[in-house]
PDB file of C-alpha atoms in Angstrom:
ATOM      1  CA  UNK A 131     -43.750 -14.264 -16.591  1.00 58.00           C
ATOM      2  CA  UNK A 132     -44.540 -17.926 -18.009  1.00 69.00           C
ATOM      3  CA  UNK A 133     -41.294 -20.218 -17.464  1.00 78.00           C
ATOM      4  CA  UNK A 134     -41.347 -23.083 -19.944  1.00 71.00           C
ATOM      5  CA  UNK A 135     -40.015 -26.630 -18.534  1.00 74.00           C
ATOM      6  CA  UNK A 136     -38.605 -28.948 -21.595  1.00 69.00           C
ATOM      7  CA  UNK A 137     -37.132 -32.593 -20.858  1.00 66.00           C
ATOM      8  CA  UNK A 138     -35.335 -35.121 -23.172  1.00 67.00           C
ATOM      9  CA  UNK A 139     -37.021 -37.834 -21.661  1.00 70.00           C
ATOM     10  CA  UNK A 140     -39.550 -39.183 -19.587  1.00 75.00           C
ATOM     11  CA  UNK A 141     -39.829 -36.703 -16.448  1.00 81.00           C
ATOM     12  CA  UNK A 142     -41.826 -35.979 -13.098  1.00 88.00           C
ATOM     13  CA  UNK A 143     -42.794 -31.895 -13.010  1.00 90.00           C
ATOM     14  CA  UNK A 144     -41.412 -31.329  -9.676  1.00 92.00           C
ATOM     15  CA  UNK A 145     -38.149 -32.797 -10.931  1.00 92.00           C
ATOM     16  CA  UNK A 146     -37.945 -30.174 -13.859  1.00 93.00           C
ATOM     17  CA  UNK A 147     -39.033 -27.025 -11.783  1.00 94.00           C
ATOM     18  CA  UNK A 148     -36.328 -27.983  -9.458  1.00 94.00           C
ATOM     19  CA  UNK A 149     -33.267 -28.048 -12.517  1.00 93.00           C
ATOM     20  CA  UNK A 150     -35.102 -25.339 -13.266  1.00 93.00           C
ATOM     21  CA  UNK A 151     -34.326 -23.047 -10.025  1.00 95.00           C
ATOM     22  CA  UNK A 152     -30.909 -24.694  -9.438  1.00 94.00           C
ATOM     23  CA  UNK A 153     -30.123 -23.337 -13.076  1.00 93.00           C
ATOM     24  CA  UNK A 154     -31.317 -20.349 -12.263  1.00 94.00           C
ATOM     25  CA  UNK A 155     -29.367 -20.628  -8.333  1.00 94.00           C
ATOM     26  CA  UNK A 156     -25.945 -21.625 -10.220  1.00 91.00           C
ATOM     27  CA  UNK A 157     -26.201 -19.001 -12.732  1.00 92.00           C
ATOM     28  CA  UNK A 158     -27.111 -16.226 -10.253  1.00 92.00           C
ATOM     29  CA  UNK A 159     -30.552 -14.883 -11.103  1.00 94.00           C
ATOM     30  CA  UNK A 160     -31.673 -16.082  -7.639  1.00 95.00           C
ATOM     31  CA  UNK A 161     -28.995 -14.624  -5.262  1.00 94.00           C
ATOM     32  CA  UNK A 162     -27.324 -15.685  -2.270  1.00 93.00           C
ATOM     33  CA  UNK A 163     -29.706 -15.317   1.045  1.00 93.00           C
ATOM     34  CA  UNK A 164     -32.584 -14.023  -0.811  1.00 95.00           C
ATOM     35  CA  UNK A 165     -35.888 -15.345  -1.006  1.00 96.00           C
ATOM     36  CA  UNK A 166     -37.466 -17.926  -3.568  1.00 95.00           C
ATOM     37  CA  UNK A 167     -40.297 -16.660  -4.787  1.00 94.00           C
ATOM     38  CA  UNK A 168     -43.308 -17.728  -3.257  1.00 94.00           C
ATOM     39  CA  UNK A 169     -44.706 -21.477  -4.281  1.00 94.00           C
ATOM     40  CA  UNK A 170     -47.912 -20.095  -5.521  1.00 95.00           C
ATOM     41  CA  UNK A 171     -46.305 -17.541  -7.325  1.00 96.00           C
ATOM     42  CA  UNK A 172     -43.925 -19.994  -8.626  1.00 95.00           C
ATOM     43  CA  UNK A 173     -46.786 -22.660  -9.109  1.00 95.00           C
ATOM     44  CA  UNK A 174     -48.140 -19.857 -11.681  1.00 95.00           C
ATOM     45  CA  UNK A 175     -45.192 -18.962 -13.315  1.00 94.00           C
ATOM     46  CA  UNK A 176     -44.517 -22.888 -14.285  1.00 93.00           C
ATOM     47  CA  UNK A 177     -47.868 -23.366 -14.954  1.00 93.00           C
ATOM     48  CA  UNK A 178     -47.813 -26.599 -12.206  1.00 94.00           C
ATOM     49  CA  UNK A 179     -49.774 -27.324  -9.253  1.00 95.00           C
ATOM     50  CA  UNK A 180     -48.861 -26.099  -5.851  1.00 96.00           C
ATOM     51  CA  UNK A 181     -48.423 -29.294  -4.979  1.00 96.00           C
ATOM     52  CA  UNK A 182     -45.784 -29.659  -7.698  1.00 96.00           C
ATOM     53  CA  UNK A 183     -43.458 -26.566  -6.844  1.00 96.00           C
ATOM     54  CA  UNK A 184     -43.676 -27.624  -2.627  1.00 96.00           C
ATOM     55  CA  UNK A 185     -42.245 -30.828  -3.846  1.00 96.00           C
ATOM     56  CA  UNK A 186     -39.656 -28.755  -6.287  1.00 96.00           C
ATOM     57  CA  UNK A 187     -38.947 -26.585  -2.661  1.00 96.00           C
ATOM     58  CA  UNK A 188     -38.532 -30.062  -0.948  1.00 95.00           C
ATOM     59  CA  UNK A 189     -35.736 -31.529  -3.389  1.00 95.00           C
ATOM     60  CA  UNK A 190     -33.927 -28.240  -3.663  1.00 96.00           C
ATOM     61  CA  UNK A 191     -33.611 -28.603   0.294  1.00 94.00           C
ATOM     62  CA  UNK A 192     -32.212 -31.949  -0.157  1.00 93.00           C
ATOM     63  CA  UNK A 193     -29.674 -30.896  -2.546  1.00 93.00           C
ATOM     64  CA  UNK A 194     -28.623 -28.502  -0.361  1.00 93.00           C
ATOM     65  CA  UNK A 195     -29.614 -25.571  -2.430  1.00 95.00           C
ATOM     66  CA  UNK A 196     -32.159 -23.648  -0.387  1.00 95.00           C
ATOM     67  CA  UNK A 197     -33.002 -23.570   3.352  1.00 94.00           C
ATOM     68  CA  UNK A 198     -36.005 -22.959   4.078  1.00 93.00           C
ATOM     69  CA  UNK A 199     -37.413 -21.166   7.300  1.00 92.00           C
ATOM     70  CA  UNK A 200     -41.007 -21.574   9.238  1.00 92.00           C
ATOM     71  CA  UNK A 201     -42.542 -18.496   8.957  1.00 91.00           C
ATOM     72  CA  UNK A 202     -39.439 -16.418   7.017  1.00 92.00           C
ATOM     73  CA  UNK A 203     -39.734 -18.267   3.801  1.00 93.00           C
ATOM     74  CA  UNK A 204     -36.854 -20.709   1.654  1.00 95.00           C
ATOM     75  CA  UNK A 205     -33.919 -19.093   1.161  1.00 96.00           C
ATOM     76  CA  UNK A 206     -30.805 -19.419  -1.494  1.00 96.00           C
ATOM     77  CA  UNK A 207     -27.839 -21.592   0.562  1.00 93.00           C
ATOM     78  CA  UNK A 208     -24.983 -20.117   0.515  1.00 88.00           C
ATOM     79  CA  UNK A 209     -21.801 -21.557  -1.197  1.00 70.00           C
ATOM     80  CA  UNK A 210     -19.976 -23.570   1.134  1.00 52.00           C
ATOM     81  CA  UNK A 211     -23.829 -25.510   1.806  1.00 49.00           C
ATOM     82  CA  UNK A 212     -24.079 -26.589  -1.763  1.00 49.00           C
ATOM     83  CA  UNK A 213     -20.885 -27.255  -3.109  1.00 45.00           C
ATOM     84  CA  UNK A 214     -20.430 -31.258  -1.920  1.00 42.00           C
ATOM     85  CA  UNK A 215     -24.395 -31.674  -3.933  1.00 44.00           C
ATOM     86  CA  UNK A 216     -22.285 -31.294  -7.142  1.00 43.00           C
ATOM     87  CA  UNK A 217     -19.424 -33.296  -6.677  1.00 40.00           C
ATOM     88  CA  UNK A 218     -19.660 -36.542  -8.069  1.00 39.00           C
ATOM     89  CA  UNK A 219     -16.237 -37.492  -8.646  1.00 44.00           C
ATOM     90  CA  UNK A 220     -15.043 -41.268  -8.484  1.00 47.00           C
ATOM     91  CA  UNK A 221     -13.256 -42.234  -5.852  1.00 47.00           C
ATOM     92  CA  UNK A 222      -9.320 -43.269  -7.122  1.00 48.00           C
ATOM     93  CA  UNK A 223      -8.270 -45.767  -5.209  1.00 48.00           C
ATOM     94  CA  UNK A 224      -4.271 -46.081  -6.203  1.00 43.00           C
TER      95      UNK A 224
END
């Protein structure tokens, strides 16, 4: 299955196949504590380099939306991990 990565604007790859998977986190086509697919299958599906969907892997981590671990794989977070990524809310200082 071919996955087809659009942007409005100006974008790096890696950037897109990450919204990419966190859409597809949020909305629940990849589950809690299951495993990504792996990066070279994922590198085919997107059409991208390897290189591309490890650096995809590597922002998702930083979000807080997978974990990954060394010789297990990267995993969907669970709730509680991800939910201060999204929160973005000023500050009201009264």
């Amino acid at each position: 299955m071919n996955r087809e990565l659009s942007a409005t604007g100006p974008a790096y790859l890696y950037d897109l196949v990450a919204d990419d998977l966190a859409r597809r986190i949020e909305t629940g086509e990849l589950a809690v504590n299951t495993p990504l697919p792996a990066e070279q299958t994922l590198a085919r599906q997107y059409g991208v380099s390897l290189g591309t969907c490890r650096h995809a892997t590597k922002v998702l981590r930083d979000r807080g939306l997978v974990r990954t671990i060394p010789s297990k794989g990267t995993f969907v977070a669970e709730q509680p991990n991800r939910a201060a990524v999204y929160c973005f809310e000023p500050y009201l200082v009264a």
